[in-house]
Amino acid sequence: MVQERIAGSRFVGGVDYKALNEHSVIDFLSPLENASKLLGGTPTTWTVREVGDGNLNLVFIVKGNKGGLVVKQALPYVRMVGESWPLPLDRAYFEHEALKVQTLAAPHLVPKLYHFDTMQAATVMELLEPHIILRKGLIKGIRYPKLAADIADFCALNLFNTSDLGSPAAEKRERQARFSHNITLSKITEDLVFTDPYRLSDMNRWTTPQLDKIAAAFRNDAPLKLAAQELKWMFLSRGEALLHGDLHTGSIMATESNTRVIDPEFAVYGPMGFDLGAFMANLLLAFFAQEGHATKEDNRETYRTWILDTLESFWTLFEEKFLSLWSKGGKGDAFLPTLFNDDTGEVALEAYRHMTMARLFQDAIGFTGAKMARRILGLAHVEDLESIADPDRRALCEKRALTMARALMVGRTSLSTIGDIRDMAETIAKEPVA
Ligand code: SR1
Ligand code: MG
């Protein structure tokens, strides 16, 4: 399984690649000095648990008498489907490279990196404890007071710093060229997010028969398909910044006081709105799923309000942070401040910054819609909805989410504030569903 792509990733998954197991991971770690130090004791005393519950990789938690760490290894196929769907191992390289970039921009919001093994396509990194996957917390109804601000910071710092506002052109071009080789994972996004939900595909699934009509309506909806293709075109062609590429609530680990973003294996240059939309889509999916998690004791009303508060704060804080980074001036070659350092220039540039944020908002909500629809009509679904056991109840939540997804995609250019998005979600959640 030798990958012949680019210098840095060429040898990822070399001839001696072997999928690790709970025994061999100890042999893999024991020669690593920093890992042994962190774990403490002797390798025979270390305990291992494979905990990967994502769609693609193996994840081992290893603990010793002093501490713990995580080993994440790429498999040569899509874990959720099996060996019939091969996948290049060099995604581990892109993930590690993206984590390095993110560590420079926002070290407090990503796990610490300890080691990357090219041959085994494996990264050794910080064990985040007592963090849990945010999606699971949202299903349980846990509130995260720092979430909106932390993800707003993560997005603003990474998107700004890797764009032509924050990076000198030569540096940005080199990085963009490197990540442009993350072709297979980008193609998954192109197909699963922007294409498959709008055509018949063996990969698609949905709650049937409840959603059969709406799934067919999506496949026959020309304005919606145009919107999806316009977003896909943006994803393919507009290399604004290095994206995380898969910023859903399963890629965030959180406690009530700490937030970390993991799993950037889909990293690629693309439109900034894509990451912003991914996060907002998953908040909205969590919002619409709450009705499925309501019980007699807890109708989840106040929790739903908290999710929408988080959505609103996220956008507001992102905008504030991005604008402040831009006003302070980055190292980028676009909009050199020296061109605008007279009174008229400053006013014009400030107005332009606000226009850019308005455009970015519309991009982001278009991607929000696309990322919502794919999780209901496409291959990879979300636990928020999947864990609603009663299919009628689940379908009700899903239909509402699809109604919102369509409205965001088709109507994105006539929506202008995050308050509009909140109102739309609240209205759709109250409407009767056919
Ligand atoms: C075949 S991979 C399916 C999905 O899992 C990842 O989390 C990405 O979202 C991808 O689209
Ligand atoms: Mg992932």
CSV table of N, CA, C and O and ligand atoms in Angstrom, one decimal, residues 54-56 78-81 85 87 135 185 188-193 203 245-248 250-251 263 265-266 371 374-375 379-381, ligand 1:
chain,number,residue,atom,x,y,z
A,54,GLY,N,-15.8,6.5,14.8
A,54,GLY,CA,-16.0,7.3,13.6
A,54,GLY,C,-16.2,6.5,12.4
A,54,GLY,O,-16.3,5.2,12.5
A,55,ASN,N,-16.1,7.1,11.2
A,55,ASN,CA,-16.4,6.3,10.0
A,55,ASN,C,-15.2,5.7,9.4
A,55,ASN,O,-15.3,4.9,8.5
A,56,LEU,N,-14.0,6.1,9.8
A,56,LEU,CA,-12.8,5.8,9.0
A,56,LEU,C,-11.7,5.1,9.7
A,56,LEU,O,-11.0,4.2,9.1
A,78,VAL,N,-12.6,2.3,4.1
A,78,VAL,CA,-13.5,3.1,4.9
A,78,VAL,C,-14.1,2.1,6.0
A,78,VAL,O,-14.7,1.1,5.7
A,79,ARG,N,-13.8,2.4,7.2
A,79,ARG,CA,-14.2,1.5,8.3
A,79,ARG,C,-15.7,1.2,8.3
A,79,ARG,O,-16.1,0.1,8.5
A,80,MET,N,-16.5,2.3,8.1
A,80,MET,CA,-18.0,2.1,8.2
A,80,MET,C,-18.5,1.2,7.1
A,80,MET,O,-19.7,0.7,7.2
A,81,VAL,N,-17.8,1.0,6.0
A,81,VAL,CA,-18.3,0.3,4.9
A,81,VAL,C,-17.5,-1.1,4.7
A,81,VAL,O,-18.1,-2.1,4.5
A,85,TRP,N,-14.3,-0.7,0.0
A,85,TRP,CA,-14.1,0.8,-0.3
A,85,TRP,C,-12.7,1.2,0.2
A,85,TRP,O,-12.6,1.6,1.3
A,87,LEU,N,-9.2,3.2,0.7
A,87,LEU,CA,-9.0,4.6,1.0
A,87,LEU,C,-7.5,4.8,1.2
A,87,LEU,O,-6.9,4.0,2.0
A,135,ARG,N,-21.0,15.8,20.1
A,135,ARG,CA,-22.3,15.3,19.6
A,135,ARG,C,-23.0,14.5,20.7
A,135,ARG,O,-24.2,14.6,20.9
A,185,LEU,N,-10.1,12.2,-0.2
A,185,LEU,CA,-11.0,12.6,0.8
A,185,LEU,C,-11.9,13.8,0.4
A,185,LEU,O,-13.1,13.9,0.7
A,188,ILE,N,-14.7,12.5,-1.6
A,188,ILE,CA,-15.8,12.0,-0.7
A,188,ILE,C,-16.8,13.1,-0.4
A,188,ILE,O,-18.0,13.0,-0.5
A,189,THR,N,-16.2,14.2,0.0
A,189,THR,CA,-17.0,15.4,0.3
A,189,THR,C,-17.8,15.8,-0.9
A,189,THR,O,-19.0,16.1,-0.8
A,190,GLU,N,-17.1,15.9,-2.1
A,190,GLU,CA,-17.8,16.4,-3.3
A,190,GLU,C,-19.0,15.5,-3.6
A,190,GLU,O,-20.1,16.0,-3.9
A,191,ASP,N,-18.8,14.2,-3.4
A,191,ASP,CA,-19.9,13.2,-3.8
A,191,ASP,C,-21.0,13.2,-2.7
A,191,ASP,O,-22.2,13.3,-2.9
A,192,LEU,N,-20.5,13.0,-1.4
A,192,LEU,CA,-21.5,12.7,-0.3
A,192,LEU,C,-22.2,14.0,0.1
A,192,LEU,O,-23.4,13.9,0.6
A,193,VAL,N,-21.6,15.1,0.0
A,193,VAL,CA,-22.3,16.4,0.4
A,193,VAL,C,-23.1,17.0,-0.7
A,193,VAL,O,-24.2,17.4,-0.5
A,203,MET,N,-25.3,4.5,-2.3
A,203,MET,CA,-24.8,4.9,-1.0
A,203,MET,C,-25.9,5.5,-0.1
A,203,MET,O,-25.7,5.6,1.1
A,245,GLY,N,-12.3,20.9,7.2
A,245,GLY,CA,-12.9,20.0,6.2
A,245,GLY,C,-14.0,19.0,6.7
A,245,GLY,O,-14.7,18.4,5.9
A,246,ASP,N,-14.1,18.9,8.0
A,246,ASP,CA,-15.2,18.0,8.5
A,246,ASP,C,-15.6,18.4,9.9
A,246,ASP,O,-15.6,17.6,10.9
A,247,LEU,N,-15.8,19.7,10.1
A,247,LEU,CA,-16.0,20.4,11.4
A,247,LEU,C,-17.4,20.1,11.9
A,247,LEU,O,-18.2,21.1,12.2
A,248,HIS,N,-17.8,18.9,12.1
A,248,HIS,CA,-19.1,18.6,12.7
A,248,HIS,C,-18.9,18.3,14.2
A,248,HIS,O,-17.8,18.4,14.7
A,250,GLY,N,-19.0,15.7,15.9
A,250,GLY,CA,-18.3,14.5,16.2
A,250,GLY,C,-16.8,14.8,16.1
A,250,GLY,O,-15.9,13.9,16.5
A,251,SER,N,-16.4,15.9,15.6
A,251,SER,CA,-15.0,16.3,15.4
A,251,SER,C,-14.6,17.3,16.5
A,251,SER,O,-13.6,18.0,16.4
A,263,ASP,N,-9.5,15.6,14.4
A,263,ASP,CA,-9.9,14.9,13.1
A,263,ASP,C,-9.9,15.7,11.8
A,263,ASP,O,-10.8,15.5,11.0
A,265,GLU,N,-8.7,15.3,8.9
A,265,GLU,CA,-8.1,14.5,7.8
A,265,GLU,C,-8.7,14.9,6.5
A,265,GLU,O,-8.1,14.6,5.4
A,266,PHE,N,-9.8,15.7,6.5
A,266,PHE,CA,-10.4,16.2,5.2
A,266,PHE,C,-9.8,17.5,4.8
A,266,PHE,O,-10.4,18.2,3.9
A,371,LYS,N,-24.9,20.6,4.4
A,371,LYS,CA,-24.4,19.7,5.4
A,371,LYS,C,-25.5,19.1,6.2
A,371,LYS,O,-25.3,18.0,6.8
A,374,ARG,N,-27.3,16.2,3.7
A,374,ARG,CA,-26.5,15.0,3.5
A,374,ARG,C,-26.5,14.0,4.6
A,374,ARG,O,-26.4,12.8,4.4
A,375,ARG,N,-26.7,14.5,5.9
A,375,ARG,CA,-26.8,13.7,7.0
A,375,ARG,C,-28.1,13.0,7.2
A,375,ARG,O,-28.3,12.2,8.1
A,379,LEU,N,-25.1,8.9,2.7
A,379,LEU,CA,-24.6,7.7,3.3
A,379,LEU,C,-24.4,7.8,4.9
A,379,LEU,O,-24.8,7.0,5.6
A,380,ALA,N,-23.7,8.9,5.3
A,380,ALA,CA,-23.2,9.0,6.7
A,380,ALA,C,-24.2,9.9,7.5
A,380,ALA,O,-24.3,11.0,7.2
A,381,HIS,N,-24.9,9.2,8.4
A,381,HIS,CA,-25.9,9.9,9.2
A,381,HIS,C,-25.3,10.4,10.5
A,381,HIS,O,-24.1,10.1,10.8
B,1,SR1,C1,-17.1,7.6,3.9
B,1,SR1,S1,-16.7,8.8,5.0
B,1,SR1,C2,-18.2,9.5,5.5
B,1,SR1,C3,-18.2,10.7,6.2
B,1,SR1,O1,-17.4,10.5,7.4
B,1,SR1,C4,-16.6,11.6,7.7
B,1,SR1,O2,-16.9,12.1,9.0
B,1,SR1,C5,-17.0,12.7,6.7
B,1,SR1,O3,-18.0,13.6,7.1
B,1,SR1,C6,-17.4,11.9,5.5
B,1,SR1,O4,-18.2,12.5,4.6
